[in-house]
Structure formats: C-alpha cells, structure tokens
Short mmCIF file of N, CA and C in Angstrom, two decimals:
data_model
loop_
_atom_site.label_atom_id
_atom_site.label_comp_id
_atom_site.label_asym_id
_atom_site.label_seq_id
_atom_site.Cartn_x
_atom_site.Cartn_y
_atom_site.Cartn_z
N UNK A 274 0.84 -1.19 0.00
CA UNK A 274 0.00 0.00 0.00
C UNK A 274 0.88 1.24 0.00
N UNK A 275 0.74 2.36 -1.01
CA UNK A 275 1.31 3.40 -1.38
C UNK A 275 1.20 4.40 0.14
N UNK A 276 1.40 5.45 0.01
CA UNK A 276 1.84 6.37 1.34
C UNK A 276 0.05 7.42 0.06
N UNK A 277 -0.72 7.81 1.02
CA UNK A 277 -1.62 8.20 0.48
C UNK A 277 -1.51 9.74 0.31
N UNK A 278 -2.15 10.60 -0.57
CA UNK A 278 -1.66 11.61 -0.97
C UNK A 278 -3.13 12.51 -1.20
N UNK A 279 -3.37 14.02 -0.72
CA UNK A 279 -4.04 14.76 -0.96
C UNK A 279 -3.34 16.06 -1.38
N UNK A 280 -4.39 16.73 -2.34
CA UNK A 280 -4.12 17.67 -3.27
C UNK A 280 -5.26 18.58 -2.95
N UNK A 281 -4.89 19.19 -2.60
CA UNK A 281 -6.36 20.51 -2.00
C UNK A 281 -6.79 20.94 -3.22
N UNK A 282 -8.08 20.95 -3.48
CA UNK A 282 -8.91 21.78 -5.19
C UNK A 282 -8.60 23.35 -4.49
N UNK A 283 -8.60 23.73 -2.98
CA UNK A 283 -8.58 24.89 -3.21
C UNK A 283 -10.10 25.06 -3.13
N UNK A 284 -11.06 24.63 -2.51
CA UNK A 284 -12.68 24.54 -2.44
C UNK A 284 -12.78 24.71 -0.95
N UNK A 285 -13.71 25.77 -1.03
CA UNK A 285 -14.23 25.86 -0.05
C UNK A 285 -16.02 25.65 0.57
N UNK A 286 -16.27 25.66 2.12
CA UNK A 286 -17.00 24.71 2.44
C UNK A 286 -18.76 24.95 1.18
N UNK A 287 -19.04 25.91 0.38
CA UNK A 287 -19.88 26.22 -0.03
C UNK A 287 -19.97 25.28 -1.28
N UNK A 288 -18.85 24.95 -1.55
CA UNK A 288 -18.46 24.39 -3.11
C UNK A 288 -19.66 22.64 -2.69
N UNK A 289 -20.13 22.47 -1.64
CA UNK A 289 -20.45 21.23 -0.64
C UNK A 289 -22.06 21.53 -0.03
N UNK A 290 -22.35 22.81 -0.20
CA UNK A 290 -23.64 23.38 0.63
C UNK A 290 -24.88 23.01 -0.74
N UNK A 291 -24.62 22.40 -2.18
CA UNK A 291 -25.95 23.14 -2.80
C UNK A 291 -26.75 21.53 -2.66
N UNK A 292 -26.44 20.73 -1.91
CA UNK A 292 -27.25 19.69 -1.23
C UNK A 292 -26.70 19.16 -0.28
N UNK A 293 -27.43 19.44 0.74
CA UNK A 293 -27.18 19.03 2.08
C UNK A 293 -28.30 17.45 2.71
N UNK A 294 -27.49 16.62 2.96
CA UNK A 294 -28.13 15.93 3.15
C UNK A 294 -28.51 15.85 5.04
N UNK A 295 -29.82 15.58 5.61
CA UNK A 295 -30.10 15.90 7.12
C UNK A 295 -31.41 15.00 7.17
N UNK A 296 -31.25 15.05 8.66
CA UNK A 296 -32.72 14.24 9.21
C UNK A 296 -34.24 14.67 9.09
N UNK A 297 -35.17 13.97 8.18
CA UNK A 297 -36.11 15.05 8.51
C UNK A 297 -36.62 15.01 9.73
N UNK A 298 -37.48 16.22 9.56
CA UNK A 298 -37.90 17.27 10.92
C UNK A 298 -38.84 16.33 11.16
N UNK A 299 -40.00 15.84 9.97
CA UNK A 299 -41.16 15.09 10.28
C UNK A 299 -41.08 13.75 10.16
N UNK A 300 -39.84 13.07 10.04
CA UNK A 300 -40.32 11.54 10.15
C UNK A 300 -38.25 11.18 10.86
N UNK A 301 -37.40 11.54 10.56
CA UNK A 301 -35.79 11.52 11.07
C UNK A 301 -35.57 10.38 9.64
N UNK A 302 -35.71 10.06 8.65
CA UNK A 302 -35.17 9.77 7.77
C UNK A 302 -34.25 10.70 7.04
N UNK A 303 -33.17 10.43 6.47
CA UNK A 303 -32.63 10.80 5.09
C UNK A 303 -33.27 11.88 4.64
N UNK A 304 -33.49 13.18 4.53
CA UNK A 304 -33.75 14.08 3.58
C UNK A 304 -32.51 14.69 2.88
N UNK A 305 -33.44 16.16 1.86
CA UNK A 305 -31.82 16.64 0.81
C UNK A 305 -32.70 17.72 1.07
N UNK A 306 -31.90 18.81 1.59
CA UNK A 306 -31.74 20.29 0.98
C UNK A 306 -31.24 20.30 -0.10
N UNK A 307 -31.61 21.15 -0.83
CA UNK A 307 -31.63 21.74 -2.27
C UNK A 307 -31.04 22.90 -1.97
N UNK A 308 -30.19 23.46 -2.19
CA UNK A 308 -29.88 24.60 -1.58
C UNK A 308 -29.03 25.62 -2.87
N UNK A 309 -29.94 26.37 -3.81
CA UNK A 309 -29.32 26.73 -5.23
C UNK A 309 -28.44 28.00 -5.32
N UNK A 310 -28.46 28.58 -3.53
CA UNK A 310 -27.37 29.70 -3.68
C UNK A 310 -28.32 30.79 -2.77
N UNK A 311 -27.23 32.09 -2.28
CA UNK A 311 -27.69 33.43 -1.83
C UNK A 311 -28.98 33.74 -3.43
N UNK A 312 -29.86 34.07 -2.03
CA UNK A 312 -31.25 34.81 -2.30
C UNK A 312 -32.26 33.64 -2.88
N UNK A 313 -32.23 32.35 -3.08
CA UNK A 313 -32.94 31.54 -3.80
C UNK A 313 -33.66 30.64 -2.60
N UNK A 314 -34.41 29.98 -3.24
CA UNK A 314 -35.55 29.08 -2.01
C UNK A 314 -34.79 28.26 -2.12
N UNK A 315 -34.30 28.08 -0.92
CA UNK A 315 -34.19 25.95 -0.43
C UNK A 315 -35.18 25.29 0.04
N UNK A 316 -35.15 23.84 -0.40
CA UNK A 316 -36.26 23.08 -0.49
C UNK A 316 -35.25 22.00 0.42
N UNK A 317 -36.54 21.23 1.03
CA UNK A 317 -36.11 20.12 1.85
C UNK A 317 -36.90 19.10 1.24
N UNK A 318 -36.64 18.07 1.02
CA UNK A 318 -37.13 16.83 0.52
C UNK A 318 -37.03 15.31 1.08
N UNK A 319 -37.95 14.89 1.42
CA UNK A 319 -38.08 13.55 2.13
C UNK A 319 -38.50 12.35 1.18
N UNK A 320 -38.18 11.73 0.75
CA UNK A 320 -38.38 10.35 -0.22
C UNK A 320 -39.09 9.42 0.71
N UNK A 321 -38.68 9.83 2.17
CA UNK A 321 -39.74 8.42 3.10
C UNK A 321 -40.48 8.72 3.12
N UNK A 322 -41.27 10.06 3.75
CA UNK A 322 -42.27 10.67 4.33
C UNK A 322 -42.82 11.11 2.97
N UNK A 323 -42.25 11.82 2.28
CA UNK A 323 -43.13 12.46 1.36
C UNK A 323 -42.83 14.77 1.40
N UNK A 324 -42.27 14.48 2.93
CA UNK A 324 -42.41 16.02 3.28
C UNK A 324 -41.59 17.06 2.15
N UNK A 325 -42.10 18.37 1.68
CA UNK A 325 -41.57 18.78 0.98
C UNK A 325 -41.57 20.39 1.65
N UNK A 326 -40.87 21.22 1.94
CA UNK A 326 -40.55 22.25 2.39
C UNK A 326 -40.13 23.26 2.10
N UNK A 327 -39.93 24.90 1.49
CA UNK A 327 -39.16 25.46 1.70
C UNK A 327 -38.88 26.70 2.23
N UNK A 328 -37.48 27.15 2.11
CA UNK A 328 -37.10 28.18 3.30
C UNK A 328 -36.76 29.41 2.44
N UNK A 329 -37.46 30.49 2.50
CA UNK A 329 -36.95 31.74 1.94
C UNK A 329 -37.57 32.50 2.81
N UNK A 330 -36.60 33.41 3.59
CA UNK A 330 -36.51 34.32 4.32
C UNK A 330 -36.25 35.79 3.93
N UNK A 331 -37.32 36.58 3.91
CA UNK A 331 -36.60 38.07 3.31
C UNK A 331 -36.40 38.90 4.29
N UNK A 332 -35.29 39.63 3.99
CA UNK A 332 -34.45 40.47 4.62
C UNK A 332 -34.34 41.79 4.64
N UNK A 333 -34.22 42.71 5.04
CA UNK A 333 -33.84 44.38 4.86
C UNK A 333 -32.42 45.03 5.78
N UNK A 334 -31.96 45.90 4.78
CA UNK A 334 -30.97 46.63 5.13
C UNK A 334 -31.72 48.06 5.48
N UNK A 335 -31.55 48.71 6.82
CA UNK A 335 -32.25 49.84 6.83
C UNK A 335 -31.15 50.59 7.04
N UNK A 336 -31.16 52.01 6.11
CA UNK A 336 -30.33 53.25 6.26
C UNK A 336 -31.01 54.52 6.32
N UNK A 337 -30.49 55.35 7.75
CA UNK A 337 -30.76 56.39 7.44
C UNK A 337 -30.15 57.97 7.36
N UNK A 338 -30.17 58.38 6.83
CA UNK A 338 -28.90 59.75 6.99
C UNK A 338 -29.69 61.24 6.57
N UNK A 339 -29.72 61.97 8.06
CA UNK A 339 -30.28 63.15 7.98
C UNK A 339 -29.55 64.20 9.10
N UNK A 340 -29.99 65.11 9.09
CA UNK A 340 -29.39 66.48 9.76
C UNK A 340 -30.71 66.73 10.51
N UNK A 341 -30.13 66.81 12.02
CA UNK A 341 -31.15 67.29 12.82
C UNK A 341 -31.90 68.51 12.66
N UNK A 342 -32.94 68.52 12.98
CA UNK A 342 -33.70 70.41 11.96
C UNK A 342 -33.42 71.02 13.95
N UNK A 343 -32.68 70.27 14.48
CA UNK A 343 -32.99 71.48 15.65
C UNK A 343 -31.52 71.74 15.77
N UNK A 344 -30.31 71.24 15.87
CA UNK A 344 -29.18 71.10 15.86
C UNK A 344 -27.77 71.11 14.61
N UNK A 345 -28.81 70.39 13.24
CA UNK A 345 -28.22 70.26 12.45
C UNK A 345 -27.00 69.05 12.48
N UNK A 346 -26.76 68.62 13.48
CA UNK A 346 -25.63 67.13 14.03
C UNK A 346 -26.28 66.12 12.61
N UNK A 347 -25.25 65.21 12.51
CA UNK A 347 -25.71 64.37 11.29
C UNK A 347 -26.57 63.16 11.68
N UNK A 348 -27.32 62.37 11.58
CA UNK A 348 -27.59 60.93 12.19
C UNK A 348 -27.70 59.88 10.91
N UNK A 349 -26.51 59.20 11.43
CA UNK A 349 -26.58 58.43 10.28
C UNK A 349 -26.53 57.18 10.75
N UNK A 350 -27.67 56.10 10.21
CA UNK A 350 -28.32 54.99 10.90
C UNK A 350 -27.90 53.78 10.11
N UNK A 351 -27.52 52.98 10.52
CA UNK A 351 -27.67 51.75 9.07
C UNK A 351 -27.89 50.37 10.11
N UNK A 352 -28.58 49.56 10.02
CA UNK A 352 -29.04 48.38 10.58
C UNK A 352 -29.43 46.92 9.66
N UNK A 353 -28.72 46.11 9.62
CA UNK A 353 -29.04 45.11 8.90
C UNK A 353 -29.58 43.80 9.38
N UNK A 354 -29.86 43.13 8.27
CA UNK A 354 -30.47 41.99 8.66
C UNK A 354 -32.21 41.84 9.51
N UNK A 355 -32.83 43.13 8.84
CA UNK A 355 -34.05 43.61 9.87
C UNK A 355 -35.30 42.41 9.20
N UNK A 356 -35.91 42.19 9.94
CA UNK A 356 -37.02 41.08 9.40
C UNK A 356 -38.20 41.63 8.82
N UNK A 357 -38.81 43.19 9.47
CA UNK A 357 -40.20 43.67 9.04
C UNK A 357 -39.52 44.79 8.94
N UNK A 358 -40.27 45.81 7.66
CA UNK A 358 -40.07 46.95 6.68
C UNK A 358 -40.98 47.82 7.67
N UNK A 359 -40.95 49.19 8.16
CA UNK A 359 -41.78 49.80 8.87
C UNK A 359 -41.57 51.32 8.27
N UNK A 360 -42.67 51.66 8.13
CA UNK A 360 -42.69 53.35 7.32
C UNK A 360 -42.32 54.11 7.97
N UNK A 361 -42.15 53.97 9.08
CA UNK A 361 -41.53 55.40 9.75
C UNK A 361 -40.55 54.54 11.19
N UNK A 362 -39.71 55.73 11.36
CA UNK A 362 -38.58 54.67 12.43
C UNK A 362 -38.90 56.35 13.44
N UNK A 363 -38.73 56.28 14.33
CA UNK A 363 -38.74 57.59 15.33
C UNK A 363 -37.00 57.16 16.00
N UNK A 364 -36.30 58.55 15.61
CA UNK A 364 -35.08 59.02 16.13
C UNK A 364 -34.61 59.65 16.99
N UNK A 365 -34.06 59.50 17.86
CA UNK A 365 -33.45 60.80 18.88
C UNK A 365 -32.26 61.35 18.31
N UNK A 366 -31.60 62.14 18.27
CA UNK A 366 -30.82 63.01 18.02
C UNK A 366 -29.93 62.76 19.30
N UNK A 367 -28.37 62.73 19.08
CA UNK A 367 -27.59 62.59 19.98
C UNK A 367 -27.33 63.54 20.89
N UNK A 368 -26.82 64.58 20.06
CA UNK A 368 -26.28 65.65 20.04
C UNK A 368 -27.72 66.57 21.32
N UNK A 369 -28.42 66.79 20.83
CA UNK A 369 -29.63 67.75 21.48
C UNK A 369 -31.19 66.98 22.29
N UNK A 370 -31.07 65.83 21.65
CA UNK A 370 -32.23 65.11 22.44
C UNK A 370 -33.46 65.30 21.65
N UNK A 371 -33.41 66.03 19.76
CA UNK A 371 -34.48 66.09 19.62
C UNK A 371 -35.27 64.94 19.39
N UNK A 372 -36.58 64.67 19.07
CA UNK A 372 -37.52 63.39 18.64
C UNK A 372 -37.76 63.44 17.52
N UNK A 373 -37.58 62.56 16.52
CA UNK A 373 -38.62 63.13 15.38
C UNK A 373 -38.96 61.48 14.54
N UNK A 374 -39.70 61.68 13.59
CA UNK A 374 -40.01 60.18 13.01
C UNK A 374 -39.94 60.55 11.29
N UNK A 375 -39.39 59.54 10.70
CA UNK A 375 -38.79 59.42 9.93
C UNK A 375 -38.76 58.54 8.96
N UNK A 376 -38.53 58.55 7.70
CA UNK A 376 -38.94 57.44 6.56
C UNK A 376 -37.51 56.99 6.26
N UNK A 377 -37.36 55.55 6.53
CA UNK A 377 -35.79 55.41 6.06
C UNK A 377 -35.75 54.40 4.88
N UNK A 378 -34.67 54.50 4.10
CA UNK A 378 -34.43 53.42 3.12
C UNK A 378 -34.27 51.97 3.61
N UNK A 379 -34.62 51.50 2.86
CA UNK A 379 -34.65 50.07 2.85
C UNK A 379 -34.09 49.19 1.56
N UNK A 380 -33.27 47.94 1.68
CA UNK A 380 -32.38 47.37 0.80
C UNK A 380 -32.93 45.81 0.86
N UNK A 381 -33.57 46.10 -0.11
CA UNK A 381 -34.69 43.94 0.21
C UNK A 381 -33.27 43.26 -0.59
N UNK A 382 -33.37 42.29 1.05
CA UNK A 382 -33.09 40.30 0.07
C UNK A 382 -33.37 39.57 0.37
N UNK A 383 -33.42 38.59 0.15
CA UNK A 383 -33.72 37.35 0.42
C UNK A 383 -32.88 36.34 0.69
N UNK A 384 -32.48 35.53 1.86
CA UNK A 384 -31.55 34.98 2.73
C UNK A 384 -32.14 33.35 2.53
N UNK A 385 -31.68 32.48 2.10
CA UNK A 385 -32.34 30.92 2.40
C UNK A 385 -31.23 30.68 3.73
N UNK A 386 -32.25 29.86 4.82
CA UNK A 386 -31.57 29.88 5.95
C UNK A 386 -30.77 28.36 5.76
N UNK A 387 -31.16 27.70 4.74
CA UNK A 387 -30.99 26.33 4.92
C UNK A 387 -31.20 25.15 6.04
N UNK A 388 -32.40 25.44 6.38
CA UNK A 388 -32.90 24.49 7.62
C UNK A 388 -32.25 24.47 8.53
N UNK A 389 -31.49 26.04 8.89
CA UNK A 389 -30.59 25.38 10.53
C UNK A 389 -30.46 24.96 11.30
N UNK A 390 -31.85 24.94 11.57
CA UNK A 390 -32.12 23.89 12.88
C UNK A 390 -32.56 22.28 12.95
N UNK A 391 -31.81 21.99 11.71
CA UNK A 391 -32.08 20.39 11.60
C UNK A 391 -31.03 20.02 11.06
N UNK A 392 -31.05 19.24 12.06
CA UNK A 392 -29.95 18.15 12.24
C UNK A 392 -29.22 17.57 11.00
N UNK A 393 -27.64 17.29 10.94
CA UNK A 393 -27.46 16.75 9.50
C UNK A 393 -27.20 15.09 9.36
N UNK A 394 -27.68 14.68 8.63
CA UNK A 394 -27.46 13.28 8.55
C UNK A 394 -25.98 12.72 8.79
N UNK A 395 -25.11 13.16 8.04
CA UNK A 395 -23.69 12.95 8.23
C UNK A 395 -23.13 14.12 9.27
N UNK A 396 -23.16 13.62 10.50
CA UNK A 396 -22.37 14.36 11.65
C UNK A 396 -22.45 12.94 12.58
N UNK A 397 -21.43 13.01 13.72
CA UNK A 397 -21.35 12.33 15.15
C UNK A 397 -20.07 13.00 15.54
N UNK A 398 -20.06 12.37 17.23
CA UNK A 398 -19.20 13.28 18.08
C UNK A 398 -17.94 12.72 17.59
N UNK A 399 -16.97 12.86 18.11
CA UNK A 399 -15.63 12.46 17.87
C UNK A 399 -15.06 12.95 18.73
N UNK A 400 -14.52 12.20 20.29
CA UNK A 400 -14.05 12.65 21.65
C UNK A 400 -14.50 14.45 21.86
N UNK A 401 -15.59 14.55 21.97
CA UNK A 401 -16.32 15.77 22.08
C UNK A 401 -16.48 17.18 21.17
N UNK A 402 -16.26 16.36 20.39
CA UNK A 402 -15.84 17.55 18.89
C UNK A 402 -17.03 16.95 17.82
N UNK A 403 -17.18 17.59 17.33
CA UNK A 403 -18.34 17.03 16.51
C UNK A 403 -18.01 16.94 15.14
N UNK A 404 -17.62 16.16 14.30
CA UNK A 404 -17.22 15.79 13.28
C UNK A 404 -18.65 15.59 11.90
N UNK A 405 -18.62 16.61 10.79
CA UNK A 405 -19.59 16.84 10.06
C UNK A 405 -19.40 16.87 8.75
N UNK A 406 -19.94 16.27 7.78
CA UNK A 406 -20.14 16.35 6.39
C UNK A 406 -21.77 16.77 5.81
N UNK A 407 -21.46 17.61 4.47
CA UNK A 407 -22.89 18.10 4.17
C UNK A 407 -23.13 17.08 3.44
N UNK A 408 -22.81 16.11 2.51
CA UNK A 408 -23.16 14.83 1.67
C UNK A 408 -21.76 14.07 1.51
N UNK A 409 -22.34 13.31 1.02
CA UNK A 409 -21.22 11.82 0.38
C UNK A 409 -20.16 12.54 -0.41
N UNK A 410 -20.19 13.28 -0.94
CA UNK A 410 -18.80 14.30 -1.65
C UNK A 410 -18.52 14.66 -1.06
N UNK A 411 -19.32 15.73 0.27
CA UNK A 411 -17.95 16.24 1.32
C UNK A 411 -17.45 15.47 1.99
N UNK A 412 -17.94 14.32 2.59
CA UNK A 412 -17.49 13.15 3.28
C UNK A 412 -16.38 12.37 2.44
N UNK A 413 -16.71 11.98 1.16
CA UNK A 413 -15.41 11.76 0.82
C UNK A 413 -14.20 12.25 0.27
N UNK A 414 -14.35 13.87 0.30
CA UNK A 414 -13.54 14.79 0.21
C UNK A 414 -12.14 14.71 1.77
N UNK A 415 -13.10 14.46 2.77
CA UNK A 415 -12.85 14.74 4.25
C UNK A 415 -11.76 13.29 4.47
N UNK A 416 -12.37 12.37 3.83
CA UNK A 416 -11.76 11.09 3.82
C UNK A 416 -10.60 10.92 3.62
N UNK A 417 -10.40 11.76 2.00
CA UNK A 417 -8.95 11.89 1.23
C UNK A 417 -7.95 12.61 1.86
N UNK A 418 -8.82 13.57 2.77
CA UNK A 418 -7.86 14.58 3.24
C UNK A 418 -7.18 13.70 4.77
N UNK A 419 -7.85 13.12 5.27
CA UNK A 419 -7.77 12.19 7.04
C UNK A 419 -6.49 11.80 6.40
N UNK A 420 -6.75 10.83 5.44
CA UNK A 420 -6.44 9.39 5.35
C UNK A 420 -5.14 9.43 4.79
N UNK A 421 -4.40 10.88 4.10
CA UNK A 421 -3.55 11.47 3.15
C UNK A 421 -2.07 11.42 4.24
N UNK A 422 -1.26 11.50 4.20
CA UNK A 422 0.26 11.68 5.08
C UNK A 422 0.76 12.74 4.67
N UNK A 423 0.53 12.84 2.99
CA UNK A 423 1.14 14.30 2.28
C UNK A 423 -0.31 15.09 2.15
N UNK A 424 -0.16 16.09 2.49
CA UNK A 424 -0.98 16.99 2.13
C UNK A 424 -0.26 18.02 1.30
N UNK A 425 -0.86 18.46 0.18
CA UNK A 425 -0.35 19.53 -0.83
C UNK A 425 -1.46 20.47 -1.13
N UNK A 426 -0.98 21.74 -1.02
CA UNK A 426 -1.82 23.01 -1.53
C UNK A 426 -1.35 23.25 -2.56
N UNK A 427 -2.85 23.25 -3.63
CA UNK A 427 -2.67 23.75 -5.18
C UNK A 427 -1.86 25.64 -5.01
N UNK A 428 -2.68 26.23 -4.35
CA UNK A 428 -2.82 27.71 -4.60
C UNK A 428 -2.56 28.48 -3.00
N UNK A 429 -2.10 29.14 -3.03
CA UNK A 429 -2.19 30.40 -1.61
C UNK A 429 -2.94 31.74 -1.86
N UNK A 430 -4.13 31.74 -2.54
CA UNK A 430 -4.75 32.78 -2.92
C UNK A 430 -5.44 33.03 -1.69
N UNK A 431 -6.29 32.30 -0.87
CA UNK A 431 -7.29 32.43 0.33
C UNK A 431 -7.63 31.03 0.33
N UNK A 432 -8.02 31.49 2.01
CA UNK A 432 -8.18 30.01 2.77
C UNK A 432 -9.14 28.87 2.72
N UNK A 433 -8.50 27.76 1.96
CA UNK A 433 -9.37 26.73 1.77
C UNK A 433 -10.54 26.26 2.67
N UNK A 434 -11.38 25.27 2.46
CA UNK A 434 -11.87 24.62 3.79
C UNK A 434 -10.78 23.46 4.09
N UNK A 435 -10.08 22.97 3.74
CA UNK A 435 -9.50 22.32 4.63
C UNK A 435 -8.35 23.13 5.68
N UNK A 436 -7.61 24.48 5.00
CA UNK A 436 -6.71 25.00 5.79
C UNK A 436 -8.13 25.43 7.32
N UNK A 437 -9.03 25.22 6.46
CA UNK A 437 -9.75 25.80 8.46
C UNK A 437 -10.63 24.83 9.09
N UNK A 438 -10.36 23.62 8.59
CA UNK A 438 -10.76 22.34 9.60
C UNK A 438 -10.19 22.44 11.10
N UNK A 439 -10.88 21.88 12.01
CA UNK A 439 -10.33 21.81 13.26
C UNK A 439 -8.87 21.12 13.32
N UNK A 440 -8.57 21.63 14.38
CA UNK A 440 -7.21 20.50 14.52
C UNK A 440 -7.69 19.26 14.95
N UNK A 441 -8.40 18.93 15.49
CA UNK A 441 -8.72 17.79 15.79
C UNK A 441 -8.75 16.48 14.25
N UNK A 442 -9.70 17.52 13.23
CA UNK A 442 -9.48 16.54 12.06
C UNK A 442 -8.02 16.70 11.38
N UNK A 443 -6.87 17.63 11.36
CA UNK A 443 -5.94 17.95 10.80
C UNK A 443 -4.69 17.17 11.50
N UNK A 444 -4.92 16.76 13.23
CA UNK A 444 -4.29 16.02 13.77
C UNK A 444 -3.55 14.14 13.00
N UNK A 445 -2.41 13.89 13.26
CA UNK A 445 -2.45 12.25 12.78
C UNK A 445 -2.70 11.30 13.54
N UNK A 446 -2.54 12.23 14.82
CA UNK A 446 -2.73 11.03 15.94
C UNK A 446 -4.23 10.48 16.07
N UNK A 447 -5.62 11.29 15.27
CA UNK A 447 -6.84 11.60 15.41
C UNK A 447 -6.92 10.29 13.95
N UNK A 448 -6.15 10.08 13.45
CA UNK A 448 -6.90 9.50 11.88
C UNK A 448 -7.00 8.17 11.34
N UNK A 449 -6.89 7.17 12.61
CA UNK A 449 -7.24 6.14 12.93
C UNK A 449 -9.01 6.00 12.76
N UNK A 450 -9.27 6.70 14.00
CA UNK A 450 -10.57 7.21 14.60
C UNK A 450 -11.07 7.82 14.20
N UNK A 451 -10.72 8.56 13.07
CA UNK A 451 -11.45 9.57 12.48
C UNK A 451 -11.93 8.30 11.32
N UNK A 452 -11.28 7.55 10.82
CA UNK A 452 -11.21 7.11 9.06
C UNK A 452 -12.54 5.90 9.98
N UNK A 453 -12.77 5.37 10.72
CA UNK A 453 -13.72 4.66 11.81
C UNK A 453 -14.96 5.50 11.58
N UNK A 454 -15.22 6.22 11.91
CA UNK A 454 -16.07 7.04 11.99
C UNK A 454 -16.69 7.15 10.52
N UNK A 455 -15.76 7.93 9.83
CA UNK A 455 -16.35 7.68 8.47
C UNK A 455 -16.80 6.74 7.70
N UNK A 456 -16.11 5.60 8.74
CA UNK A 456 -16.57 4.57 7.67
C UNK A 456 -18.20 4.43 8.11
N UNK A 457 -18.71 4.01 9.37
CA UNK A 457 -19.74 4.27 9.78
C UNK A 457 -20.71 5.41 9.12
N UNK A 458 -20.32 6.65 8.63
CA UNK A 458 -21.28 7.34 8.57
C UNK A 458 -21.49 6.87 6.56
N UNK A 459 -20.62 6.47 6.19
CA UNK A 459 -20.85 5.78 4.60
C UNK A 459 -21.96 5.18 4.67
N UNK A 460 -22.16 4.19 5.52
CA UNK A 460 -22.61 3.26 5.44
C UNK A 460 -23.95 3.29 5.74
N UNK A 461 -24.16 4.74 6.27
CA UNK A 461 -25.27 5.28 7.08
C UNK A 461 -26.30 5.59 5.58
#
C-alpha cells in the first residue's frame, strides 16, 4: 500500500452546501436540501415521508442619513439583517435630544436559511468535537484529506476549507478514529 496523498482543489466549504443531506424534521429519515445559492428558495425533501418544504426568508438593510432640523448634528443609521419593513422609524438626536419620526431606506433580500435547525445526517461526536459532512462528496472529500500523510496546496490565494478544519481533524494522531467514523457514517 502506497503512502496516500491529498491535493487541496482549493474549495471551499460552499463548493459542498448546494445539497445538504439531514434528518427530517417530520419523520428523522434521510432528507436533501436543495440549496441553489444566496437569495434563492431551499427546499427540503423527504423520499420516506413524502415532506416537501421550503425556506426563503426576506431580509432588509435599513439606512438612514439626515441632519437634525434642531441642531443640524448628522444621524446616520444603518441596521441590517431587519425582518419587518416599517414606514416610519422615530429618532433621537444625539447631540440635542431632539424626537422626530422618519422614513428610512430600505435594501430587500432574500436569505435561504438552509434548515438550521435540523440536524445533518452525516455528523457524530468524535471525543467531544463534533465531526460533520454536508453529503457523500464532502465526506469523501474529508476522507482523502484524514487518510492522506502528504498533504499539498494547489494555490495560496485564500483560505481553503480544509486549511480551516479543526485541529482535531488535521491532527495524525486523530486518523485512525477519524477514518472509523467515516466509515460508519458511509454506510449510514
């Protein structure tokens, strides 16, 4: 048996996100997020159950920038990630304490949350660390990389997902137990 060898693509963890495989919510079988990118609906899909789901969340950027009419001081507001659009925001003024209410801009998007709060099919602990793949490609991406003695980086442009794996998976003393594990979750 050869001395095993990984070659980083230089991919990072998103290149792995546009199907996520997880438990469903309504029955704990096997489902797939669908997951087609920033601003698009993800869909959850169950082949046991039947359940079909999806997640699109819209978003606002609120900005506001005006001159106090009692002071003239600037107030300049910007708040993101706001959930409900509201026609008027009421301001205090720093500077003088005035009150006043106000129409501010707003910047719509749309965020897919990707089911965060459900569980992923390919995860278990690993001596208290939690060891995770989004499908059978990142898992056997994760594999090549454990199981490798040489590790080689294609590029130093910015940081791969493997340069920001835990140490725990980057460890050799860990890749016994780690390549165990995986094998288990294959099989899953």
């Amino acid at each position: 048996m050869g001395t095993h060898r990984f070659k980083d693509q230089n991919w990072v963890l998103g290149h792995f996100t546009k199907k996520i495989l997880v438990h469903c919510p309504k029955c704990q079988e096997k489902a797939e997020i669908k997951n087609p990118g920033f601003g698009k609906t993800s869909e959850l899909f169950c082949s046991h159950c039947g359940l079909h789901q999806k997640d699109n969340r819209i978003y606002y950027d609120l900005y506001l920038n005006i001159h106090c009419p009692d002071c003239g001081n600037p107030i300049n507001l910007e708040h993101k990630g706001i959930r409900e659009k509201k026609e008027t925001i009421r301001v205090s003024c720093p500077n003088c304490d005035f009150v006043g209410d106000y129409k501010p801009k707003y910047i719509k998007y749309s965020y897919s949350s990707a089911f965060v709060d459900t569980e992923l099919w390919l995860e278990k602990d690993f001596k208290g660390e939690l060891f995770f793949a989004c499908n059978y490609e990142h898992l056997e991406y994760l594999k090549q990389y454990i199981q490798a003695k040489i590790r080689e980086r294609k590029d130093g442009t910015y940081m791969t997902m493997v340069e920001k794996l835990p140490q725990f998976i980057k460890s050799a003393k860990n890749r016994e137990g780690l390549l165990k594990l995986i094998k288990q979750l294959e099989e899953k």
